[in-house]
Short mmCIF file of C-alpha atoms in Angstrom, two decimals:
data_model
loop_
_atom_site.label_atom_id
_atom_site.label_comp_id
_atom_site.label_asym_id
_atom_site.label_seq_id
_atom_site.Cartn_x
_atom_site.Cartn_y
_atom_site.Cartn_z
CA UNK L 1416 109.55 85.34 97.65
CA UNK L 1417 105.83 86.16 97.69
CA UNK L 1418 105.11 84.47 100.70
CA UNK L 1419 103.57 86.64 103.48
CA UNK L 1420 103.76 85.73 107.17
CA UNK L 1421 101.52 85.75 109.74
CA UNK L 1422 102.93 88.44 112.95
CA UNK L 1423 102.37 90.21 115.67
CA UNK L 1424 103.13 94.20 116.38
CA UNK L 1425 104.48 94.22 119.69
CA UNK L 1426 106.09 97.16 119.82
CA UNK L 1427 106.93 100.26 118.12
CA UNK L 1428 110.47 100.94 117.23
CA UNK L 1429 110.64 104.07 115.07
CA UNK L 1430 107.27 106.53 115.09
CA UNK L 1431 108.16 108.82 112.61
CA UNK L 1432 109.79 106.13 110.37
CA UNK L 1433 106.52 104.03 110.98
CA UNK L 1434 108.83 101.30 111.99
CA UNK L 1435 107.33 98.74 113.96
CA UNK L 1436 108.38 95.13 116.14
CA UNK L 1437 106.99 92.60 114.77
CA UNK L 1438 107.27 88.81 116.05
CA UNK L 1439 106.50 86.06 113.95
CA UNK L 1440 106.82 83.01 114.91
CA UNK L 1441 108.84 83.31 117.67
CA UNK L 1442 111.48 85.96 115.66
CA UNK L 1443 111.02 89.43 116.13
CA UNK L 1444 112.27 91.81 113.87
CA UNK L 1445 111.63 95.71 112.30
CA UNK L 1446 108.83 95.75 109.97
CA UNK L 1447 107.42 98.73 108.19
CA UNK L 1448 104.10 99.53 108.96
CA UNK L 1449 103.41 102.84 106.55
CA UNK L 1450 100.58 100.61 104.93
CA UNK L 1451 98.34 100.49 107.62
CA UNK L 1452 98.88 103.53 109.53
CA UNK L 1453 96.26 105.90 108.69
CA UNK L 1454 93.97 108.79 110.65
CA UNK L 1455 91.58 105.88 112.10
CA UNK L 1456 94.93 103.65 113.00
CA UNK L 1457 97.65 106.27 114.20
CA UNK L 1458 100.85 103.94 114.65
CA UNK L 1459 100.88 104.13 118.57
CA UNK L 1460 97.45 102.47 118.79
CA UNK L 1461 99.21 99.41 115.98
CA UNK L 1462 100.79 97.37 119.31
CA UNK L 1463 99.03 94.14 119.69
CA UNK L 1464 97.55 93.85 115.83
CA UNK L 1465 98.23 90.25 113.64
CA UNK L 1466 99.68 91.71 110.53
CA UNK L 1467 100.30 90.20 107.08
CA UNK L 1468 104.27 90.87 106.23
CA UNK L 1469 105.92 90.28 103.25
CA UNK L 1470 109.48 91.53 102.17
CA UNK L 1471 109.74 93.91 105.74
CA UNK L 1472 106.44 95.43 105.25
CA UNK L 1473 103.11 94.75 106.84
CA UNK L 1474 100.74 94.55 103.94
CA UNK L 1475 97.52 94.41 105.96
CA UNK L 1476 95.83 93.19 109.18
CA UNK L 1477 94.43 90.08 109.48
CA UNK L 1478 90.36 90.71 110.10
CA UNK L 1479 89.64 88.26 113.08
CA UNK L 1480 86.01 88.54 112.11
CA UNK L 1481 86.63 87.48 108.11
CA UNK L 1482 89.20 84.27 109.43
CA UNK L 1483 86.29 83.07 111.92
CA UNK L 1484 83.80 83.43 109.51
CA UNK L 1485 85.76 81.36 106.82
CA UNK L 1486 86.43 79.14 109.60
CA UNK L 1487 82.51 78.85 110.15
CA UNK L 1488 81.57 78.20 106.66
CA UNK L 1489 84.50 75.34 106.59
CA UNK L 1490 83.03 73.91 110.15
CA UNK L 1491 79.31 74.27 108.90
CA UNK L 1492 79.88 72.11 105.61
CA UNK L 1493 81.63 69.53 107.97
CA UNK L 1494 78.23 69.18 109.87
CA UNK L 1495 76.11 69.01 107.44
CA UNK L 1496 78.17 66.21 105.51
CA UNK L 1497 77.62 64.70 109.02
CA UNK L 1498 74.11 65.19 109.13
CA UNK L 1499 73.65 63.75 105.42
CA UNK L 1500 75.94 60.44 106.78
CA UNK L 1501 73.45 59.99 109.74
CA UNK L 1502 71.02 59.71 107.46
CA UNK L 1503 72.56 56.87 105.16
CA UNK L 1504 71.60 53.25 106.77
CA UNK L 1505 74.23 52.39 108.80
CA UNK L 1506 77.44 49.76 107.69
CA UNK L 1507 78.33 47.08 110.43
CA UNK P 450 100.80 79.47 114.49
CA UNK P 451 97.56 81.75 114.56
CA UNK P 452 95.84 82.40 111.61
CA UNK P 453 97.82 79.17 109.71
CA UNK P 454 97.17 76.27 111.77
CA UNK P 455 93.34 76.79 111.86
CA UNK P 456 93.79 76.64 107.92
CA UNK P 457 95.45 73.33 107.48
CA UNK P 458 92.89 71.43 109.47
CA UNK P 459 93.20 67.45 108.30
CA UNK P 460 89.04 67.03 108.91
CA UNK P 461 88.08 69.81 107.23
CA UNK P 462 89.80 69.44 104.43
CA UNK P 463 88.34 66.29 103.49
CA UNK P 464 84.96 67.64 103.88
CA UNK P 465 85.64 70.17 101.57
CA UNK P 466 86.84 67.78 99.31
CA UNK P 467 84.05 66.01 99.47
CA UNK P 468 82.14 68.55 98.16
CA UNK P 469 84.42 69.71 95.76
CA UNK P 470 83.54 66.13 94.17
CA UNK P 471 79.89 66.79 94.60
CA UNK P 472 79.75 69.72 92.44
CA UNK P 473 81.67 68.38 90.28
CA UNK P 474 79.46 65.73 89.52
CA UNK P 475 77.03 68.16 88.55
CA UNK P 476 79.33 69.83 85.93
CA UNK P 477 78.28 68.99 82.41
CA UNK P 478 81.24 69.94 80.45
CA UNK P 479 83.37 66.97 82.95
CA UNK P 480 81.79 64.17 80.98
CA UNK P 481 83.89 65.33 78.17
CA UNK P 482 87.26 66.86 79.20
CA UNK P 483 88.59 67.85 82.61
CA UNK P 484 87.37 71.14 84.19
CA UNK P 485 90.70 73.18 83.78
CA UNK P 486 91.39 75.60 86.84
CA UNK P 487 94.17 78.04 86.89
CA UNK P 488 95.99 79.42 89.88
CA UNK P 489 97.73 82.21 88.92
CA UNK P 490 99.30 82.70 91.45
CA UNK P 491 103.07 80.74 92.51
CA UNK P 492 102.37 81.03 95.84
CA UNK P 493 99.08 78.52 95.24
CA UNK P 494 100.82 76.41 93.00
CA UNK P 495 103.36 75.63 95.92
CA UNK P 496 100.03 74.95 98.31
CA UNK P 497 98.65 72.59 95.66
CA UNK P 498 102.08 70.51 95.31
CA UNK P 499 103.43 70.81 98.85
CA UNK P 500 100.00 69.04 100.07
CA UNK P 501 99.37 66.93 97.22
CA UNK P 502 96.24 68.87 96.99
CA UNK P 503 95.69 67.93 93.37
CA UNK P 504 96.45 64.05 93.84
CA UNK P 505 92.78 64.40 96.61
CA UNK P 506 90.59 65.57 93.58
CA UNK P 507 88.58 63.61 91.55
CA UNK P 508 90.47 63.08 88.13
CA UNK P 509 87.52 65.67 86.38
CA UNK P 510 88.91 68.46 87.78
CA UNK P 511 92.88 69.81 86.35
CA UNK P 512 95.11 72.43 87.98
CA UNK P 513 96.57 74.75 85.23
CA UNK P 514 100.13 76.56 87.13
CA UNK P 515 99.50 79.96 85.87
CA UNK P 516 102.58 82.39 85.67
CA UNK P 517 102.50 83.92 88.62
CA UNK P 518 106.21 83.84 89.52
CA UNK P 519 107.45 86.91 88.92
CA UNK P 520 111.25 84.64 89.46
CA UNK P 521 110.18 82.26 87.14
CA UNK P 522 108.88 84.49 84.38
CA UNK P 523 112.41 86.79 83.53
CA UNK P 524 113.86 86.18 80.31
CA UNK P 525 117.69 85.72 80.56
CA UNK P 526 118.20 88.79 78.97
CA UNK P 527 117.49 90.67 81.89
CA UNK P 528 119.07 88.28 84.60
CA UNK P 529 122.69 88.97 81.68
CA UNK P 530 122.18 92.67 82.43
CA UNK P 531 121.75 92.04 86.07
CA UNK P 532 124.61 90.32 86.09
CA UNK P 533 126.55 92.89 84.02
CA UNK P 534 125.32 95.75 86.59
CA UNK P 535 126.88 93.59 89.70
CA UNK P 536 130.44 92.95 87.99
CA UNK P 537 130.83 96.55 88.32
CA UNK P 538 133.54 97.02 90.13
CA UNK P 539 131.60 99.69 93.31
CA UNK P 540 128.51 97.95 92.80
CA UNK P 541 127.35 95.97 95.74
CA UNK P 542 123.98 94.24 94.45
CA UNK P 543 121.53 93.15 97.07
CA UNK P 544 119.03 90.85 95.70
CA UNK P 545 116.10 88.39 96.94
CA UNK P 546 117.41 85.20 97.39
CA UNK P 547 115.31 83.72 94.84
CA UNK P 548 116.65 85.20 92.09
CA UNK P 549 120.06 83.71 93.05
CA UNK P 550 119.82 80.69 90.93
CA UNK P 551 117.87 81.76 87.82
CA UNK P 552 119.98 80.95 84.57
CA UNK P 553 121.35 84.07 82.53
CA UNK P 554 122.68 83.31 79.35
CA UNK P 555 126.08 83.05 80.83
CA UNK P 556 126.01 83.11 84.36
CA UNK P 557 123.26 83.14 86.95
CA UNK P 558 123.93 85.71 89.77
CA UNK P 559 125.56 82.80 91.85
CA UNK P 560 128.10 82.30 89.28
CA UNK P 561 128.71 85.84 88.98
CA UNK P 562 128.93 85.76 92.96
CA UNK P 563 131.54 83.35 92.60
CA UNK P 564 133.52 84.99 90.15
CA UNK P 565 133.99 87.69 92.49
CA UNK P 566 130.89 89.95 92.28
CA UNK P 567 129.73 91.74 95.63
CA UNK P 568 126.15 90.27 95.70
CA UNK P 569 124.19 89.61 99.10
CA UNK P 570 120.88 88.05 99.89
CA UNK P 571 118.66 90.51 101.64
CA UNK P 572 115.30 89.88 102.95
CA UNK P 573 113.53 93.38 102.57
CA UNK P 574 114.42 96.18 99.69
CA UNK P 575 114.75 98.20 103.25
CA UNK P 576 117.77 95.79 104.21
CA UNK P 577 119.11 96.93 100.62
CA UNK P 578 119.07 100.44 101.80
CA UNK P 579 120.38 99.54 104.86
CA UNK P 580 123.75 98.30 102.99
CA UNK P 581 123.68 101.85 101.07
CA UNK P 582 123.98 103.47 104.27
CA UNK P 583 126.28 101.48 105.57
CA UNK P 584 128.45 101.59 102.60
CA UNK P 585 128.64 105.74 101.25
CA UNK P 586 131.67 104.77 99.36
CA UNK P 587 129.49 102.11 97.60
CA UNK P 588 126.98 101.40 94.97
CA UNK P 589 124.20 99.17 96.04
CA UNK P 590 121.93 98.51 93.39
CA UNK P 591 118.40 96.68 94.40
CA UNK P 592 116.95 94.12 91.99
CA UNK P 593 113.30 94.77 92.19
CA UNK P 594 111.01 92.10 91.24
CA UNK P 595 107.66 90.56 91.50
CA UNK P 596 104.00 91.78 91.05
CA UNK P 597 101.81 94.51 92.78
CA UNK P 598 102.66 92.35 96.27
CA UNK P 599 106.05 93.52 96.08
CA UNK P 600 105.92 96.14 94.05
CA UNK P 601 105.36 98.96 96.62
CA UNK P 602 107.78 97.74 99.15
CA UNK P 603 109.91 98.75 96.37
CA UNK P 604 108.87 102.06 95.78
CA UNK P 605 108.34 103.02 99.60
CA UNK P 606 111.92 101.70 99.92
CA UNK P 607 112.68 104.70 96.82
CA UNK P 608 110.77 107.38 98.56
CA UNK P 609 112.39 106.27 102.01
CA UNK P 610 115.82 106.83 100.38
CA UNK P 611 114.56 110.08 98.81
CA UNK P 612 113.46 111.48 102.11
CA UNK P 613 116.60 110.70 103.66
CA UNK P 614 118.86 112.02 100.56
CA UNK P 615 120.05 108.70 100.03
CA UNK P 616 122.07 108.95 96.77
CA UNK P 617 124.51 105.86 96.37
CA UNK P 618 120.88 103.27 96.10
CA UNK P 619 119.53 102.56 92.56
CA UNK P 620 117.03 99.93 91.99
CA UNK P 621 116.99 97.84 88.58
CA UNK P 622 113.56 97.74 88.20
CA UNK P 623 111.79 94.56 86.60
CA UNK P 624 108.42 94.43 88.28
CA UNK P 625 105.84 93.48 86.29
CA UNK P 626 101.93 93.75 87.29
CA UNK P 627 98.91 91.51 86.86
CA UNK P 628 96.27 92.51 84.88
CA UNK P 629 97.75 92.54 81.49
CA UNK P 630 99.18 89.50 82.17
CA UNK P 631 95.58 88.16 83.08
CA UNK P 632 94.49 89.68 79.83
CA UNK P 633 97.43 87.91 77.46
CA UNK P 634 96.44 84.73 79.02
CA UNK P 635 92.54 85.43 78.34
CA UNK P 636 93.52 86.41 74.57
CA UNK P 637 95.84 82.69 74.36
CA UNK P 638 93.76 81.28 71.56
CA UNK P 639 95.51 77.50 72.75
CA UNK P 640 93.82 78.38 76.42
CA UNK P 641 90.47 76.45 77.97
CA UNK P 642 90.45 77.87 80.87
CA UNK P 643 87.08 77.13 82.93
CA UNK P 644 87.80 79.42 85.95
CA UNK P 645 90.67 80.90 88.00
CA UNK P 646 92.10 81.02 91.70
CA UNK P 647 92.78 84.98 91.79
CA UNK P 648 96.06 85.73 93.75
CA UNK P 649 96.11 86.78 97.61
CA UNK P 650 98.63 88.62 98.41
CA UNK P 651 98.62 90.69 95.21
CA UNK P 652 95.02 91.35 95.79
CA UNK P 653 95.87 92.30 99.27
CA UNK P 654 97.43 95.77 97.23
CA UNK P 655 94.91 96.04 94.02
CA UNK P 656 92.01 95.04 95.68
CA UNK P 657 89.18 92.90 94.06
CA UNK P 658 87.64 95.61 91.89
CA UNK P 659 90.07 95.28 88.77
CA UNK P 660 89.38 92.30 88.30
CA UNK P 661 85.87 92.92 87.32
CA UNK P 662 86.78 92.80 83.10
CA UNK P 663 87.22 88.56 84.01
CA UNK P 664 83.73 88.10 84.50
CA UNK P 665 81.99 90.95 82.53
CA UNK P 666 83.76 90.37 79.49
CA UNK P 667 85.73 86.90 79.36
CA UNK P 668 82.72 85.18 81.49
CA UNK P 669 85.00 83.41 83.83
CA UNK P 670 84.51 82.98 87.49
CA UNK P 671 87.86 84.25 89.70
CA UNK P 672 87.76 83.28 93.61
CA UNK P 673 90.96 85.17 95.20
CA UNK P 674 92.16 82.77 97.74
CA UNK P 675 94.91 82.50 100.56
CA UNK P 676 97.89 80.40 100.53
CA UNK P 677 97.28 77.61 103.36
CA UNK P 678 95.63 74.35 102.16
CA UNK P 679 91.65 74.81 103.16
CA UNK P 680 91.69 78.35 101.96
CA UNK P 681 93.13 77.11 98.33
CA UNK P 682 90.42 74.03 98.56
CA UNK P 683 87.71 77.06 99.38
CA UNK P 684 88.22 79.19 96.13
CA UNK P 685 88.40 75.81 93.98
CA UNK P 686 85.14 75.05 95.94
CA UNK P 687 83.58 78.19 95.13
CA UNK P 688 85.06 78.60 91.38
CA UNK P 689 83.45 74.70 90.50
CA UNK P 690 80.01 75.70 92.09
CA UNK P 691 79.84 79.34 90.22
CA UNK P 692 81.08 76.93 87.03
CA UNK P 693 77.96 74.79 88.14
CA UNK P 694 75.63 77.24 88.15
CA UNK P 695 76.65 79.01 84.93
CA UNK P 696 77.79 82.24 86.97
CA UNK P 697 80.82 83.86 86.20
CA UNK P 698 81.37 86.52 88.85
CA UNK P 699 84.58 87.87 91.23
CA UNK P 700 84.41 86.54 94.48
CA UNK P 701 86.41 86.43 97.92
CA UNK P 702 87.30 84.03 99.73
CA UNK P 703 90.52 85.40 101.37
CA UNK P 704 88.30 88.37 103.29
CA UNK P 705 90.96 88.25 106.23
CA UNK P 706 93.61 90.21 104.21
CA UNK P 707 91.72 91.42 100.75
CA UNK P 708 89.13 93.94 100.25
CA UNK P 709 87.42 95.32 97.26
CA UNK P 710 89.49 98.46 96.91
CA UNK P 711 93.07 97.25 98.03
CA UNK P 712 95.66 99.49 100.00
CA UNK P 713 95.27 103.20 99.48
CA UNK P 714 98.88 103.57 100.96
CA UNK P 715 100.40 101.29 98.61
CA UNK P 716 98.83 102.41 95.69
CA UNK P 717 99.37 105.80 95.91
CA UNK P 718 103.14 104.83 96.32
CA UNK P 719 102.95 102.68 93.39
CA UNK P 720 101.51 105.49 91.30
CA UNK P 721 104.38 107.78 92.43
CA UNK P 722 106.87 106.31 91.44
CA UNK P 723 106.14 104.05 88.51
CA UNK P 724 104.84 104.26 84.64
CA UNK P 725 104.28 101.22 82.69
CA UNK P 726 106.44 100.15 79.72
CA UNK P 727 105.39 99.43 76.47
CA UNK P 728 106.17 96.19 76.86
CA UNK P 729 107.56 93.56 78.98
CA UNK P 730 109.40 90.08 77.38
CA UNK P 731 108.66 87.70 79.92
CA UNK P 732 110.53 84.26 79.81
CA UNK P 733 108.33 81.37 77.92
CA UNK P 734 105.25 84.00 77.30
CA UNK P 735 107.20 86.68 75.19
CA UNK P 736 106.25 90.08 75.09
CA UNK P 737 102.90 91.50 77.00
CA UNK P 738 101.84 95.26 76.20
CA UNK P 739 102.02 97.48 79.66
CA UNK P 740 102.70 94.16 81.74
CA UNK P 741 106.22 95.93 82.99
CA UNK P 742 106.64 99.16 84.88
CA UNK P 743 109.21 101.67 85.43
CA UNK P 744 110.73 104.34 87.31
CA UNK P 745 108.97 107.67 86.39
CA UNK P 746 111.51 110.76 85.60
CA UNK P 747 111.22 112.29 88.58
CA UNK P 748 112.51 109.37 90.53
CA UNK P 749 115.41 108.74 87.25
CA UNK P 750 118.22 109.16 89.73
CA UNK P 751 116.90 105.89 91.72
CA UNK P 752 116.89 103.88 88.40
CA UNK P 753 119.56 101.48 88.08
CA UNK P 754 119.01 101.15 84.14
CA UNK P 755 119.49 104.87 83.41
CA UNK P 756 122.58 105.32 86.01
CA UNK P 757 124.54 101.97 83.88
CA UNK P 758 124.22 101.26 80.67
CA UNK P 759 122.58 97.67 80.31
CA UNK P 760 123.26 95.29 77.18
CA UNK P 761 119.48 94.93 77.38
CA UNK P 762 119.85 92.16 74.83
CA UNK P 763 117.09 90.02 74.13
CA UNK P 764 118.01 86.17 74.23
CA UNK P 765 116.19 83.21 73.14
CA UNK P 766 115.07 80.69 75.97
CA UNK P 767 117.23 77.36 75.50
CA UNK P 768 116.03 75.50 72.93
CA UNK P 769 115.39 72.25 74.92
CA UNK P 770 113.59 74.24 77.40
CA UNK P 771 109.52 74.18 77.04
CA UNK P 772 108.97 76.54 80.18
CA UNK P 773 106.28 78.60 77.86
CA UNK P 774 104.04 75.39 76.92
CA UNK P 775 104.24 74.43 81.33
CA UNK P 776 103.23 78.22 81.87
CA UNK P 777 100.26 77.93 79.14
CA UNK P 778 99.22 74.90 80.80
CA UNK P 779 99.54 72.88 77.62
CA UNK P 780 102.05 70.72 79.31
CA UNK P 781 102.69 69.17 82.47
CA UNK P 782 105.78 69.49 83.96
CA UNK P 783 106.79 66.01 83.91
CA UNK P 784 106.08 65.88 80.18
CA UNK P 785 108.33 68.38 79.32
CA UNK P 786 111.82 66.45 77.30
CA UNK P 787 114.13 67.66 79.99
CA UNK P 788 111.95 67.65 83.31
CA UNK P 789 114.10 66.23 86.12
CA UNK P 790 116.89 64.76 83.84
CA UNK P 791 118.81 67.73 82.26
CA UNK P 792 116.73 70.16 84.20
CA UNK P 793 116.69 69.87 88.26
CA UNK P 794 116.57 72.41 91.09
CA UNK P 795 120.30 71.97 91.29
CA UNK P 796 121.06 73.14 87.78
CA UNK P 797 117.98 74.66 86.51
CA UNK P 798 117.89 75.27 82.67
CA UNK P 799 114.09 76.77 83.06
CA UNK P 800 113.20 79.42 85.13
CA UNK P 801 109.85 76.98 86.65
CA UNK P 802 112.94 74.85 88.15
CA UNK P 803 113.96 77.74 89.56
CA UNK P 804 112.14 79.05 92.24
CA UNK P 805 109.93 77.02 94.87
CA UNK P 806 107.00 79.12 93.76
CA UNK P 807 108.31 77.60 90.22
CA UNK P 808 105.38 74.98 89.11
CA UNK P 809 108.56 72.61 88.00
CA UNK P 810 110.62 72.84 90.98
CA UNK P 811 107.41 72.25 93.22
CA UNK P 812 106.44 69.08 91.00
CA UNK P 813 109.94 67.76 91.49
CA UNK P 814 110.03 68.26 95.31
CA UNK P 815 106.87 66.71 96.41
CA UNK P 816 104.98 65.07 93.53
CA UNK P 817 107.39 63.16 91.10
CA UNK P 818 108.00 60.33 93.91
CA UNK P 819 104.37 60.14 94.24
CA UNK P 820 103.49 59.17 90.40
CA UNK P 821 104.77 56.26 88.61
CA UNK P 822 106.61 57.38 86.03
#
């Protein structure tokens, strides 16, 4: 029941009800988007954003920026590990 | 899928685990007991069992299943009056699939279902509304539950039905909210409790900021994490090395949804339309101070409790049922005397069997084949 799914906005349905199109995973249906319409994000300019939805509602948008940089950290701990195995004498 | 695939990668979450064991090699307090970790969250506990996530950790390092299933934590008192609401004969009750199954002290709402009660499984407390619109002659009653993630939904769904002069949609209100319930568990005199995985999606709503009190004044690290595999093996990486280094201080490791300050939106809606109880009983806990909220006066008409009188009995969990030691983390789930024999995902006698956010019904789906017993 908590789960929230990744989506996409691609297209607005309802302006004034802040109802929105989302597809996730293939499915699209009407999501409310009143959490993350605001003065710098009227709900026009929404189409095209990855939203978090849970229960019909977009909770948030996902921050491209925050996911790569989580991705980084994971991807720079992998090279180091693989840095600190060069360094071990080698097993035949 | 975007923004889930990138999260499950197989490489990278051996090196994390990896390093997980690294640090906590360096922990002191592992020579002599496990280093506990609690996810509060359900949604995390279903991560950690559907990937065997705890099974890859060195044995040092223990996953305590916190209570965060807001299905999994009401008493049967409040699933009886549920079910009393939705044998009304005009009622048409439109709940969350989830909640289908959980055991009153009669009847879950499948039973009722069965027995002739108009209840359907919607997907969104907007698809509840929906039916209210579709049905003027009718009364559809909501049953709205779970913490500050679903909370608002909830009460935009209220303000939605306001605005639109709605008047045949009620809501029977059992959401219940996470701080106090962070605090009861902090107060648990029985608890050792080394650090915690803070929960996503509610954090998504509050923000990071309230849970400041954790580290200030209990002097436990909390890491809020997401829900796919290398994001739950992140915050148990960062919890161990703040536990290494003798910090205790809120961080984030789920930055692509959470912020410090949480969802203006939501929060204003929440504070619109709800007060806190007194109290809330939860199932296997008992009662926590302010942990329950409800409809304010102003939105009275929209309350399902003051539009039908409810029993509101409270009833004793089954006797056989140790639910509250599995949500304390004193027990494991397969140590409890009914796990998996009188108590199963088909016939739940719990509420943790109950719902696949449920730490029992998790264990039972994807780790009991994988331990000897």
């Amino acid at each position: 029941m908590c789960l929230g799914i990744p989506g996409q906005i691609v297209a607005i349905e309802d302006a004034e009800r802040n109802l929105a199109i989302v597809e996730i995973s293939g499915v699209r249906r009407p999501v409310s988007i009143v959490c993350i319409v605001d003065e710098d994000h009227p709900v026009e300019s929404c189409v095209g954003d990855w939203v978090l939805v849970h229960v019909g509602f977009a909770l948030n948008r996902i921050d491209p920026e925050e996911a790569a940089e989580t991705l980084r950290i994971l991807a720079e701990l992998g090279e180091i590990q693989a840095e600190l195995d060069a360094m071990q004498p080698g097993q035949a | 899928m975007k923004y889930v695939d990138e999260f499950r990668d197989h490489d990278k979450a051996k090196v994390l685990i990896r390093e997980i064991a690294a640090v906590a090699a360096g922990i002191e307090i592992a020579a002599e007991r496990p280093i506990q970790v609690m996810e509060v969250c359900g949604g995390h506990t279903h991560t950690i069992f559907r990937y065997g996530l705890a099974e890859l950790l060195p044995k040092t390092i223990e996953f305590v299943h916190g209570p965060g299933c807001p299905v999994c934590v009401l008493p049967m008192g409040r699933i009886d009056d549920c079910v009393a609401i939705a044998e009304r004969p005009e009622v048409i009750l439109a709940t969350f699939g989830d909640a289908l199954r959980v055991p009153g002290s009669k009847k879950s709402l499948l039973q009722a279902s069965a027995d002739g009660a108009d209840i359907r499984t919607v997907y969104s407390p907007m698809d509840a509304l929906a039916l209210a619109r579709a049905n003027p002659d009718r009364q559809v009653v909501f049953f709205g539950l779970g913490f500050e993630t679903t909370m608002p939904s909830t009460a935009l769904t209220v303000l939605a039905a306001e605005a639109e002069g709605i008047d045949n949609f009620t809501v029977f209100c059992n959401h219940i909210t996470i701080i106090p319930t962070m605090k009861a568990i902090l107060e648990s005199p029985d608890l050792q409790i080394d650090g915690f995985i803070g929960p996503g999606h509610v954090s998504i709503i509050i923000g990071t900021d309230p849970y400041g009190f954790i580290a200030e004044q209990y002097k436990r690290p909390l890491v809020v994490s997401g829900f796919e595999p290398l994001d739950v093996l992140q915050a148990l990486w960062m919890v161990l090395l703040q536990i290494r280094d003798g910090r205790a201080e809120i961080e984030n490791q789920y930055g692509r949804l959470v912020g410090h300050a949480g969802n203006k939106v939501a929060l204003s809606a929440i504070e619109r339309v709800y007060q806190p109880r007194d109290f809330f009983e939860w199932r296997g806990l008992g009662s926590i101070d302010q942990s329950g909220v409800r409809f304010r006066e102003a939105y009275a008409r929209f309350d399902a409790e003051r539009r039908y009188t409810v029993p509101a009995v409270s009833i004793a969990d089954p006797a056989a049922c140790q639910c509250g030691e599995v949500l304390k983390g004193l027990l494991k789930p397969r140590q409890c005397r009914i796990f998996g024999t009188a108590c199963t995902p088909e016939t739940p006698i719990g509420a943790l069997m109950v719902s696949s956010e449920g730490a029992c019904a998790a264990y039972y789906r994807y780790a009991r084949k994988a331990e000897p017993s």
